[in-house]
Coordinates of C-alpha atoms in Angstrom, one line a residue:
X1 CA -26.6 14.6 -39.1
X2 CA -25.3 17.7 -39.8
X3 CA -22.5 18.8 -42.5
X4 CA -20.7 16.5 -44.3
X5 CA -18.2 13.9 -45.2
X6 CA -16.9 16.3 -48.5
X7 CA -16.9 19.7 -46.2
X8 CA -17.7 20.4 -42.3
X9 CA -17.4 23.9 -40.5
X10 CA -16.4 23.8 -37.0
X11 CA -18.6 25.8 -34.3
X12 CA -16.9 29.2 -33.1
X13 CA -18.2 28.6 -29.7
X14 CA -19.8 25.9 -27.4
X15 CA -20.9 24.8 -23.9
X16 CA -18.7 21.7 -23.7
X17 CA -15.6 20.6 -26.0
X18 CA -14.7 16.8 -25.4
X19 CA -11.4 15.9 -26.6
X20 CA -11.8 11.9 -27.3
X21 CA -14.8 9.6 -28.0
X22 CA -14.0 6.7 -25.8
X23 CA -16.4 5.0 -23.5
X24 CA -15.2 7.8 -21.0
X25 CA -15.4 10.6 -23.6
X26 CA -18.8 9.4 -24.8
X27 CA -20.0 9.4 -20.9
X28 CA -19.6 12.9 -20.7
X29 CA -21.4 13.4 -23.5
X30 CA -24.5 11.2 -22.6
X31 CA -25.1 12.3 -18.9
X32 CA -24.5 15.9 -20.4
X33 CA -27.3 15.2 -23.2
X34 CA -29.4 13.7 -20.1
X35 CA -29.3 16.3 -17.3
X36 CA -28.2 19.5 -19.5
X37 CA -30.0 18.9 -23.1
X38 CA -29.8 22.5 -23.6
X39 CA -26.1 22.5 -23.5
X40 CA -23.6 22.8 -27.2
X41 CA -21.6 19.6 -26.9
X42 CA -18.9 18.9 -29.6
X43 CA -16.9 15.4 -29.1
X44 CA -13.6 15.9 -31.4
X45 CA -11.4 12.5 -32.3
X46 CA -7.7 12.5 -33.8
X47 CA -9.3 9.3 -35.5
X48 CA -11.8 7.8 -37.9
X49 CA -15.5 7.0 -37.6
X50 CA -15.1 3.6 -38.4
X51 CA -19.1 2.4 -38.1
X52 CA -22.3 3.6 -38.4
X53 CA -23.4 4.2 -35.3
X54 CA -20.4 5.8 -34.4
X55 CA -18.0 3.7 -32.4
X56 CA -19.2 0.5 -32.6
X57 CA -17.1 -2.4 -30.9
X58 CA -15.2 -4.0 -33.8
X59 CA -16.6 -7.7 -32.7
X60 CA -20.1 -6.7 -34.0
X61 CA -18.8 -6.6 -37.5
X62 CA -19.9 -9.5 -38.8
X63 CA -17.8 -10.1 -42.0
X64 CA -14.5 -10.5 -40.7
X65 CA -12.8 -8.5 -44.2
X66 CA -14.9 -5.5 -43.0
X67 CA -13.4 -5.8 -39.8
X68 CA -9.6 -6.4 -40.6
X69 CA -10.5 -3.2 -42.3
X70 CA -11.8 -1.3 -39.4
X71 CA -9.1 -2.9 -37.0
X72 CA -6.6 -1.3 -39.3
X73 CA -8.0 2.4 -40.3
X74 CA -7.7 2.2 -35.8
X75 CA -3.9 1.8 -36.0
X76 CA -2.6 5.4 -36.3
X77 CA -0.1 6.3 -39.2
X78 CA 1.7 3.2 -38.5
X79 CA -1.2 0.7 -39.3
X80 CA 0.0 -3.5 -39.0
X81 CA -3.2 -5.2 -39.6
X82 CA -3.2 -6.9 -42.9
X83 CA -6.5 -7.1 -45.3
X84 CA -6.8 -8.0 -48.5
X85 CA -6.3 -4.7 -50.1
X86 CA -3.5 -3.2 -47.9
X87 CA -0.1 -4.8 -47.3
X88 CA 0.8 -5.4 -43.7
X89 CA 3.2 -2.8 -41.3
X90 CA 5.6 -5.0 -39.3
X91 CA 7.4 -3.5 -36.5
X92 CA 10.8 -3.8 -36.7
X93 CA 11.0 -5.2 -33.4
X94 CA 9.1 -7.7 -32.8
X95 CA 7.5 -6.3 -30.4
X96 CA 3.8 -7.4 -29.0
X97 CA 0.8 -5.6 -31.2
X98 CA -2.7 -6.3 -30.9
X99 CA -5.1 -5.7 -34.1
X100 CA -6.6 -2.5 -33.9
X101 CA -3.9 -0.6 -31.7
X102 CA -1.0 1.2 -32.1
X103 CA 2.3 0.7 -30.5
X104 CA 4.5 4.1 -29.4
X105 CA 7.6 3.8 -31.9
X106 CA 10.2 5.1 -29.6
X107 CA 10.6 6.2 -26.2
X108 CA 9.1 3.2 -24.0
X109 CA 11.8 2.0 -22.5
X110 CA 14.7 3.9 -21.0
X111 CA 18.6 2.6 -19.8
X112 CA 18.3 0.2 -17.2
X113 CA 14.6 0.4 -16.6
X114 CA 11.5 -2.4 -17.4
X115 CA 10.0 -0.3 -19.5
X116 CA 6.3 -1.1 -21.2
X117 CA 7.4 -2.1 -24.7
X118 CA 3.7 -3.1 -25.5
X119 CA 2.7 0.3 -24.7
X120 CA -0.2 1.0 -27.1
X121 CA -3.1 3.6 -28.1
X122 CA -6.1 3.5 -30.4
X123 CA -7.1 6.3 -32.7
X124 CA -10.6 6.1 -34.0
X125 CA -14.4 7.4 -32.9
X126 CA -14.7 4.9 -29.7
X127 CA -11.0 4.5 -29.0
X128 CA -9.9 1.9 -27.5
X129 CA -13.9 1.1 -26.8
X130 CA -14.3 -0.4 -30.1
X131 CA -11.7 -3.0 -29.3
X132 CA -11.8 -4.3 -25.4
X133 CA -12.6 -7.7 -23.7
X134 CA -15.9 -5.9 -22.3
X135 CA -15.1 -7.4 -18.9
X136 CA -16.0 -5.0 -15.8
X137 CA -15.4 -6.1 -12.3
X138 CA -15.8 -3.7 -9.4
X139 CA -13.0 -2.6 -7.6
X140 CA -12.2 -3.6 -4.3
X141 CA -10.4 -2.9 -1.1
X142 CA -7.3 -0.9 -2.0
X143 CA -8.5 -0.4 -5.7
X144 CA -11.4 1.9 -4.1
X145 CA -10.3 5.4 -3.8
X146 CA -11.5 6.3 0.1
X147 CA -12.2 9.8 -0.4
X148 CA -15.4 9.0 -2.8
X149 CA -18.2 8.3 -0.3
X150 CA -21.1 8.2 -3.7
X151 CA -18.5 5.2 -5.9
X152 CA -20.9 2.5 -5.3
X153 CA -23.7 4.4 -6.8
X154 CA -21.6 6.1 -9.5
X155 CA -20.6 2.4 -10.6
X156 CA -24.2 1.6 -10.7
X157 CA -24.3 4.1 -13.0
X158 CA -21.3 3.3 -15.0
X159 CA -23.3 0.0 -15.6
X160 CA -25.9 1.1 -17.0
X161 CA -24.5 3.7 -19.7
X162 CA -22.1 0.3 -20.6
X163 CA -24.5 -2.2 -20.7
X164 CA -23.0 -4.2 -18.3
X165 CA -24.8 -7.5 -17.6
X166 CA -23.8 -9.5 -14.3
X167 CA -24.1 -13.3 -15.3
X168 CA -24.7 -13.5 -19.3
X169 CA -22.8 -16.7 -19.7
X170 CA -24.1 -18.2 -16.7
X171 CA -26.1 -21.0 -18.7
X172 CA -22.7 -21.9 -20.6
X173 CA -21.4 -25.7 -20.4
X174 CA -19.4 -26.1 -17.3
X175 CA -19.0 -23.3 -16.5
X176 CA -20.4 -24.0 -12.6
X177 CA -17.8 -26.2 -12.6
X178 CA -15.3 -23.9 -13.2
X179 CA -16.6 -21.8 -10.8
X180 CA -17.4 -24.2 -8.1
X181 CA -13.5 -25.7 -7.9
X182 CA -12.2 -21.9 -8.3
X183 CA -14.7 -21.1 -5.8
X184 CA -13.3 -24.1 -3.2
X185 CA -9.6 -23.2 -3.8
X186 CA -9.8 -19.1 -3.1
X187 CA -13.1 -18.5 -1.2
X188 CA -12.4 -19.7 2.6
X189 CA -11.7 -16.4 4.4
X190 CA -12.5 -13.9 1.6
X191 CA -15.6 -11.7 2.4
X192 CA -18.9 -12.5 0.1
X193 CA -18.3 -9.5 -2.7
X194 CA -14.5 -10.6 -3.0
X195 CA -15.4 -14.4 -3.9
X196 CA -15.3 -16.0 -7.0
X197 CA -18.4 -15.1 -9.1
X198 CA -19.1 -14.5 -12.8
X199 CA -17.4 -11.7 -14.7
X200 CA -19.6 -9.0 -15.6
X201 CA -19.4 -8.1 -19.2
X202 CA -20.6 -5.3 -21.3
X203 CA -22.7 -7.7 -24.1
X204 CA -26.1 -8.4 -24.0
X205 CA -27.5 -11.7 -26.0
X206 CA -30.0 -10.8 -29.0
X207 CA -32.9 -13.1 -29.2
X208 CA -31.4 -15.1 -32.0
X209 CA -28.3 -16.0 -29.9
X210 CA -26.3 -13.5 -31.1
X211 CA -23.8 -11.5 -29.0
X212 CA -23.6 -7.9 -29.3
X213 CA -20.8 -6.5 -27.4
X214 CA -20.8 -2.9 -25.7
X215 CA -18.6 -0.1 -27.7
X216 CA -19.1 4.0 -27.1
X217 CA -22.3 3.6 -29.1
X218 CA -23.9 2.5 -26.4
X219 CA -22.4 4.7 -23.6
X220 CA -23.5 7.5 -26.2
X221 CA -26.4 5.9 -26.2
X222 CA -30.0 7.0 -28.1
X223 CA -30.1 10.4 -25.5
X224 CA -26.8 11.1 -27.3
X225 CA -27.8 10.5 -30.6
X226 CA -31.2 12.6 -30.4
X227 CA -29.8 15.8 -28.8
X228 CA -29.5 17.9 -31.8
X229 CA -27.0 20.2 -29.5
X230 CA -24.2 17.1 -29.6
X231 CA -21.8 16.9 -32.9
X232 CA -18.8 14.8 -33.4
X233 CA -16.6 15.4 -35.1
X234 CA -14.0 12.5 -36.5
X235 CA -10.5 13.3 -37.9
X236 CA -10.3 16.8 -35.8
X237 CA -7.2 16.7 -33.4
X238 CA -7.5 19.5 -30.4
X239 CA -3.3 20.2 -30.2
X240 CA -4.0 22.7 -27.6
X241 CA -6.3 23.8 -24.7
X242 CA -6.7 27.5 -23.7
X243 CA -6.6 28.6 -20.7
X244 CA -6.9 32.6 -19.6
X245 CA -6.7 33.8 -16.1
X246 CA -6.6 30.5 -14.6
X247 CA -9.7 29.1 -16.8
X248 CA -9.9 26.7 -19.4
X249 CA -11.8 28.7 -22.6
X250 CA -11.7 26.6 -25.5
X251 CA -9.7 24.4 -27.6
X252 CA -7.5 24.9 -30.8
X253 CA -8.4 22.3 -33.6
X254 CA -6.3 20.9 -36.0
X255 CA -8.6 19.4 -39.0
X256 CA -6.6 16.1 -40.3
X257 CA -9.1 16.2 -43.6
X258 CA -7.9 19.6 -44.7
X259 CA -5.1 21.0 -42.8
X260 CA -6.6 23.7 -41.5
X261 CA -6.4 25.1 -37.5
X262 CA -9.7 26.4 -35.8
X263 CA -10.5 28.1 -32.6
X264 CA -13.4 26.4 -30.5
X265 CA -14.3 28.7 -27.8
X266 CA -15.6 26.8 -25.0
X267 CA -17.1 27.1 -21.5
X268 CA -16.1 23.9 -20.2
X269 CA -12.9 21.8 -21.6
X270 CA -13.2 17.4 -21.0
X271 CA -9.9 15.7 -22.4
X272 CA -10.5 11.9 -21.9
X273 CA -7.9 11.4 -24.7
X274 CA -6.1 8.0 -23.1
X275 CA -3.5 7.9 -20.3
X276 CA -0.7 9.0 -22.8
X277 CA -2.0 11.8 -24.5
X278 CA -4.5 13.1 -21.9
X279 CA -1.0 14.5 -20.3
X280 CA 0.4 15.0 -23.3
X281 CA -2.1 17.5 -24.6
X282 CA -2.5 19.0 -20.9
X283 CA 1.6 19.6 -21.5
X284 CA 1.8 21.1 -24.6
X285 CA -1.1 23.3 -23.3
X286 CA 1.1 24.6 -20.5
X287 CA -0.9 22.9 -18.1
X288 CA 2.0 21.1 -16.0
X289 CA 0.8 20.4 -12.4
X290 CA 3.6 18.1 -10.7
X291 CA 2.1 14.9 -10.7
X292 CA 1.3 15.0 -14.3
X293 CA 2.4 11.9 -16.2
X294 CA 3.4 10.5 -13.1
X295 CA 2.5 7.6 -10.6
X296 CA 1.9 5.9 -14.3
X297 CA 0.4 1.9 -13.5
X298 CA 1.0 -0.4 -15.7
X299 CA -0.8 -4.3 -14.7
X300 CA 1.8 -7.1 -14.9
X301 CA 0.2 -9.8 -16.4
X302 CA 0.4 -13.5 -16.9
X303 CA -1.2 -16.2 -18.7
X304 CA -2.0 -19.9 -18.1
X305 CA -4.1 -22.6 -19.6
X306 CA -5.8 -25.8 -18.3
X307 CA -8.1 -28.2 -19.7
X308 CA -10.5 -29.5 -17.0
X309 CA -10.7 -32.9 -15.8
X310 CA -13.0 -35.3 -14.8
X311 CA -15.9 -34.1 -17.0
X312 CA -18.2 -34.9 -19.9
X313 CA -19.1 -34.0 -23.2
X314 CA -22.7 -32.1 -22.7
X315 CA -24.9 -32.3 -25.6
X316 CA -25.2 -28.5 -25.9
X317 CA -21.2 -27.6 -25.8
X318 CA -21.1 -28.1 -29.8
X319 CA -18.4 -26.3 -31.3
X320 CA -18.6 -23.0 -32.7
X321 CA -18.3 -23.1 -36.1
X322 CA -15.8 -19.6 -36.5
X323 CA -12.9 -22.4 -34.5
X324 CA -11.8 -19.2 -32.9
X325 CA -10.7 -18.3 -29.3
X326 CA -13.1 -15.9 -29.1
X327 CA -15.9 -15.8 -26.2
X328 CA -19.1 -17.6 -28.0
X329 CA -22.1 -18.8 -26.3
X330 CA -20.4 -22.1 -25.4
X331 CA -18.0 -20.0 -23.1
X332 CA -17.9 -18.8 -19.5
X333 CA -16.0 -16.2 -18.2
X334 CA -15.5 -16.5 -14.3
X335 CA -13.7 -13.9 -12.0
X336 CA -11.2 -14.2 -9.2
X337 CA -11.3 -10.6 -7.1
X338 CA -8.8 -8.9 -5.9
X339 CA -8.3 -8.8 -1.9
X340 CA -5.6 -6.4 0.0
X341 CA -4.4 -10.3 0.9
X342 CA -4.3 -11.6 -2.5
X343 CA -3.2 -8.1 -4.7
X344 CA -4.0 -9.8 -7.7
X345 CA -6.6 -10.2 -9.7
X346 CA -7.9 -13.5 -12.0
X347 CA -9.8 -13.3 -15.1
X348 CA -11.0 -16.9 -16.1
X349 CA -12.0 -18.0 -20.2
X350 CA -13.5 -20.6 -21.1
X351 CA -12.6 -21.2 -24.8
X352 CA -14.1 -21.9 -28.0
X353 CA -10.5 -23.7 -29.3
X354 CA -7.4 -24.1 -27.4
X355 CA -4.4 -21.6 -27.5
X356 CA -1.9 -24.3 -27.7
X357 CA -2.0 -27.2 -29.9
X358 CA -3.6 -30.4 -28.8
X359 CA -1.5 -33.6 -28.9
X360 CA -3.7 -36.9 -30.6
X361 CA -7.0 -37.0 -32.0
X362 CA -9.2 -35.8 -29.4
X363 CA -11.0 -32.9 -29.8
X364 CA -11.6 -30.8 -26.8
X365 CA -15.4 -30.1 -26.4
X366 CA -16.0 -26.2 -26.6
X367 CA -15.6 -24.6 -23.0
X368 CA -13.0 -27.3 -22.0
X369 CA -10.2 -25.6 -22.2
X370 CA -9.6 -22.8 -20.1
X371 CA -7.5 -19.7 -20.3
X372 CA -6.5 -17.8 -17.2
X373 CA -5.5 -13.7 -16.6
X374 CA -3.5 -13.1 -13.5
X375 CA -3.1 -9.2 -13.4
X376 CA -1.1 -7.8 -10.6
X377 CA -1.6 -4.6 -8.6
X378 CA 1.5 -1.9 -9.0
X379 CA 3.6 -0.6 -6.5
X380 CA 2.9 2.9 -7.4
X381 CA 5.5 5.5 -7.5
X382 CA 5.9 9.4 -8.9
X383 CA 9.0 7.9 -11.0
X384 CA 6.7 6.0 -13.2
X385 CA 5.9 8.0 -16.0
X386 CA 5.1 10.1 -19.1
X387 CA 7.5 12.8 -19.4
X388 CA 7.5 15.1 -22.6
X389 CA 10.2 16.9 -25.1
X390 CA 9.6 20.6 -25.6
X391 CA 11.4 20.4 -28.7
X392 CA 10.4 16.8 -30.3
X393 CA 7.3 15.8 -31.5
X394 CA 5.4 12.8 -32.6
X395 CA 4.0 11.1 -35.6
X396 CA 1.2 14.1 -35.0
X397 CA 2.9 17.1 -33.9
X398 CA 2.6 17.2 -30.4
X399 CA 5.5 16.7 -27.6
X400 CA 7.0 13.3 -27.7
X401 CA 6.1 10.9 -25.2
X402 CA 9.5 9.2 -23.4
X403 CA 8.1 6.2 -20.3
X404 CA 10.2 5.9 -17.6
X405 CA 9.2 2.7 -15.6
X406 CA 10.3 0.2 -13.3
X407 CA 9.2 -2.9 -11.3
X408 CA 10.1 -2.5 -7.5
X409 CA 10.9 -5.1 -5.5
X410 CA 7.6 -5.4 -4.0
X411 CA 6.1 -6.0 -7.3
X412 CA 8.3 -8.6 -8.5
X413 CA 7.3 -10.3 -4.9
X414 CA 3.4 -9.6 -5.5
X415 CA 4.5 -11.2 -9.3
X416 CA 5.7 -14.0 -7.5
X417 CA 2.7 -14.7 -5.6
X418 CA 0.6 -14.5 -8.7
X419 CA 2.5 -17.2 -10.0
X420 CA 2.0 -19.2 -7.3
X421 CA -2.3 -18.0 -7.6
X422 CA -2.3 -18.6 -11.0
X423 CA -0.7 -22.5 -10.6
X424 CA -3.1 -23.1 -7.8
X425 CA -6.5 -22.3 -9.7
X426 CA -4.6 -24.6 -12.8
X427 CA -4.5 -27.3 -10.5
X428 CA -8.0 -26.6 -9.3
X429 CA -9.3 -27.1 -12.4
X430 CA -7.5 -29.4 -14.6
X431 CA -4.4 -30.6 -16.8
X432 CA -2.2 -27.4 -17.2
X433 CA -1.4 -26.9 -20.9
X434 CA 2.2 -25.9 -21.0
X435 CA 5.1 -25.9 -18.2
X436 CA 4.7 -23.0 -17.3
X437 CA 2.7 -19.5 -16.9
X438 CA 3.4 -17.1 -19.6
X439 CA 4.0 -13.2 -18.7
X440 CA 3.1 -11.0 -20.9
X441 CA 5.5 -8.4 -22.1
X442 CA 4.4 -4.7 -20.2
X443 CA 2.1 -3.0 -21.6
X444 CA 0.0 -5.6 -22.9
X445 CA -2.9 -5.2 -20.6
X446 CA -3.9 -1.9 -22.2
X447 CA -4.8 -1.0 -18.9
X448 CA -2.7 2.3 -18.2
X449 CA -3.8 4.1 -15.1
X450 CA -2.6 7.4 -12.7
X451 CA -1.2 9.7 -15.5
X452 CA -3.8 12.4 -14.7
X453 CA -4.5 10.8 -10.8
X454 CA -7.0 11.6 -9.0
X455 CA -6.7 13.1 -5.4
X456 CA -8.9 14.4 -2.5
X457 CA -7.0 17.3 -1.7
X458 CA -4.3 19.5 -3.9
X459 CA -0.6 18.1 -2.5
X460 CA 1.3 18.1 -5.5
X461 CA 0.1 13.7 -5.6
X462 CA -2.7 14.1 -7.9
X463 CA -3.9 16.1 -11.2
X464 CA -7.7 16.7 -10.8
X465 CA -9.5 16.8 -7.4
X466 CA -12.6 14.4 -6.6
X467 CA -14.7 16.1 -9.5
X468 CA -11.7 15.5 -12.2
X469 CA -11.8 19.1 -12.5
X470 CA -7.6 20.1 -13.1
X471 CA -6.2 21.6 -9.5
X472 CA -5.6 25.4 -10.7
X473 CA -7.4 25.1 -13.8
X474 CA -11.4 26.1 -13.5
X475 CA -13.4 24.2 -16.4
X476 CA -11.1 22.1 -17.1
X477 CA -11.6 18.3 -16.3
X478 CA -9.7 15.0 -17.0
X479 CA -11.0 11.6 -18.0
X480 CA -9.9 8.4 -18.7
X481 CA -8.0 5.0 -16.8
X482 CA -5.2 7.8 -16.0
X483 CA -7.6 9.1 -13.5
X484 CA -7.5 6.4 -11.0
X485 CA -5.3 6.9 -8.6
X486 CA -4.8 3.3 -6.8
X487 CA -3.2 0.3 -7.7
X488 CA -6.0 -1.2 -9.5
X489 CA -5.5 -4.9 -11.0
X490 CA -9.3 -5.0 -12.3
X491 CA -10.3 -4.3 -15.1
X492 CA -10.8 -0.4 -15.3
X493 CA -13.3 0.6 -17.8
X494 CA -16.0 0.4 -15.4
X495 CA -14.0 2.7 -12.6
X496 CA -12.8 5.2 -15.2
X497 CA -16.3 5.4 -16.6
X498 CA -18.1 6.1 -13.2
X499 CA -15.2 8.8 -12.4
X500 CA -16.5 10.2 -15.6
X501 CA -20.2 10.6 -14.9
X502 CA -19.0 12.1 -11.3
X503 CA -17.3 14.7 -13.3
X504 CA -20.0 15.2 -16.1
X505 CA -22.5 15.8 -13.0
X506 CA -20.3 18.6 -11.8
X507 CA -20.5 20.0 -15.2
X508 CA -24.6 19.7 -15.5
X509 CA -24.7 20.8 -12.3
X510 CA -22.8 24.1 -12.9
X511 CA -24.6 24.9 -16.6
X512 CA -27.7 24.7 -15.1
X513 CA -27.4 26.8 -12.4
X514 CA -26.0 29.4 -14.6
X515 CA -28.6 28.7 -17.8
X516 CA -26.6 31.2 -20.2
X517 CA -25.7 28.9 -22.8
X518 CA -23.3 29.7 -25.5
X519 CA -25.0 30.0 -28.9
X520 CA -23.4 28.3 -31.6
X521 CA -24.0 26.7 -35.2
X522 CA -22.1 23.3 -35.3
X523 CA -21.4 21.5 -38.9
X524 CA -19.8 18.8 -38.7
X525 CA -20.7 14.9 -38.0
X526 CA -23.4 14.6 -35.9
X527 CA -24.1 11.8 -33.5
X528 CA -26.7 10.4 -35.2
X529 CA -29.9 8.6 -33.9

């Protein structure tokens, strides 16, 4: 490690600035640490390092204070989560806000539109990395871009840097069952790779039992974390990206410790800062293609629960002694895919408690009671989106964000036939708990896609071309959920992630064929090994 936490110095020049240290962020910097290790890498984050390694996932913080602490140092200058030594932020409105997130204060929902009201970011080393469900599906039919002929091996890829394991529950208490009468009520007439199967997840098990979920310390990896040319620096917000004679050059830093601005001269220019303020910084950096902030995709969401029938206590579902929803080692989690038939896709939980209060005495046996995900494919459309104020700002200077967004009536129809999914797989598997399937105010699947899309040719429909290099802007590159640029109901990270190592190819590629590395000193906080 480099500098320190009392006084840093930021490098005048490097090979490859990275705005944001998400999974997608940190993927850049590891294939860049494996194919180019000569290159001058510096990762900068408007947020905190919250862990030691850098961007852990919250979940492996064992004392739960220590993690109500993290959570909340994650929620921006708004923070909600209450711990024992800081008094809780409540939103005025009431609106939907998970631990470890922050919601944007104003401007997500306009006159007579839907909205996303649960609109949220993260701000901390590992963004929003630190804090998902870990689950990554492959896309399928129309949530495969057709213009990438290498995705299949790219998501192999994106596997590996997560950690992503295909079955690790696959041992839990009936969870074959689960699969088995999902399996008989959605498999007839779906091809093999689109039937019901177990989620893959981004955890491996230790060998004490112990879960240890994927966050952007792995994706960094130990190939980050050696390369003495990679520094990361926490609590440094890039407000601007500049670009001469049609090339991205370098990044202007603002230091949130201090105050002070700095100039990082750079050869190439990654921002894989989240769907919201990857456009936002490519705005207020002049960079305004037309699609930018637009065909924004949203997942409509909805929630069920069942407890399943006709089954028996097995001696090894015990109940976890935390009581919590949480995925344990007595849980499954199955998958339903989504098909061009079926635009929809089902995330299945078995759970540790139930969400909803049990009537009488008895005590459901861990894995019992399950909780089911129906996320919905978007009708996409150029009127969904981001636009920004050249005279506002934020809560951290930069343009203010304003959502324009509204369900068609093809979605509400595709919403209507995830209703109708999501009763069917209740039935398939047990007692519904509750009337009815919940939805989920928008937003809440903190799955925001398409703001800086993806395209195979530059038609005014797309940000970045198949690289995620910016049409019209050399060196510069785009990562993140707001590259994909189809109506995607998985689960993204996975997609995003291998879009990412496409892109940090292109830039190995083009360092090492033109080996003249810019020399700089970095001091700041290292990735440490």
């Amino acid at each position: 490690m480099r500098g320190s936490e009392m006084s840093r110095s930021f490098p005048p020049a490097v090979d490859v600035a990275i705005v944001g240290s998400g999974p997608n962020g940190a993927a850049y910097a590891r294939v860049l640490s494996e194919r180019a290790p000569g290159a001058t890498i510096a990762v900068f984050e408007v947020g905190p390092a919250l862990t030691d390694p850098p961007g852990l996932h919250v979940k492996n913080i064992a004392d739960l204070d220590e993690r109500l602490v993290a959570q909340r140092r994650s929620e921006g200058l708004r923070p909600h989560t209450a711990t024992k030594e800081e008094a809780a932020y409540t939103d005025p409105t009431k609106r939907v806000v998970r631990a470890g997130t922050h919601l944007l204060p104003d401007g997500f929902q306009q006159p007579g539109e839907d909205g996303i009201p649960a609109l949220a970011m993260s701000s901390n080393v590992g963004g929003m990395g630190a804090h998902w469900t870990c689950a990554c599906p492959r896309p399928g039919d129309a949530e495969r871009p057709d213009f990438l002929p290498d995705l299949d091996e790219l998501l192999d890829d994106a596997e590996r840097l997560l950690g992503v394991s295909r079955d690790p529950f696959g041992s839990a208490p009936y969870s074959d069952v689960v699969r088995e009468r999902l399996g008989a009520e959605f498999d007839p007439g779906r091809r093999a790779e689109r039937r019901v199967r177990s989620m893959p997840l981004a955890v491996h098990v230790r060998d004490d039992g112990a879960l240890v979920w994927s966050g952007a310390d792995v994706v960094f990896g130990e190939e980050t974390r050696a390369n003495p040319a990679a520094t990361l620096f926490p609590e440094a917000q890039v407000r601007r990206v500049l670009v001469e004679d049609g090339r991205a050059v370098g990044v202007v830093v603002h230091d949130r410790r201090d105050g002070s601005d700095h100039e990082v001269r750079a050869r190439f220019v990654v921002v894989a800062a989240d769907a919201l303020r990857t456009p936002q910084l490519l705005f207020a950096s002049g960079v305004r293609p037309p699609a930018l902030g637009r065909y924004l995709n949203d997942q409509p969401q909805m929630v069920f629960a069942v407890r399943l029938r006709d089954v028996a206590r097995t001696p090894e579902a015990e109940h976890d002694p935390r009581g919590d929803t949480a995925i344990v080692q007595q849980s499954g989690v199955s998958w339903v895919p989504y098909t061009d038939e079926d635009p929809f896709h089902g995330q299945v939980m078995q759970l540790d408690a139930s969400p909803v209060p049990i009537v009488g005495d008895d005590v459901p046996a861990p894995g019992t009671v399950v909780g089911l995900g129906w996320f919905c494919g978007k009708d996409l459309q150029a009127s969904d989106r981001v636009e920004f104020d050249d005279t506002a700002t934020d809560d951290y200077g930069m343009p203010k964000p304003r959502i324009h967004y509204t369900l068609t009536g093809q979605d509400r129809e595709t919403f209507a036939r995830a209703r109708d999914s999501i009763r069917r797989a209740a039935a398939a598997l047990g007692d519904p708990l509750g009337d009815e399937p919940f939805v989920l105010p928008s937003g809440a699947s903190l799955h925001y896609q398409g703001t800086t899309r993806m395209g195979a040719v530059d038609d005014g429909t797309s940000v970045c071309g198949p690289t995620s290099e910016v049409w019209g802007v050399a060196g510069l590159y785009v990562a993140g959920n707001n590259v994909i640029p189809t109506p995607m109901a998985c689960n993204p990270t996975l997609t995003s992630v291998a879009l990412a190592i496409g892109g940090a190819r292109d830039i190995a590629d083009r360092l090492t064929a033109d080996p003249s590395a810019v020399s700089a000193e970095s001091g700041g906080h290292a990735v440490p090994a």
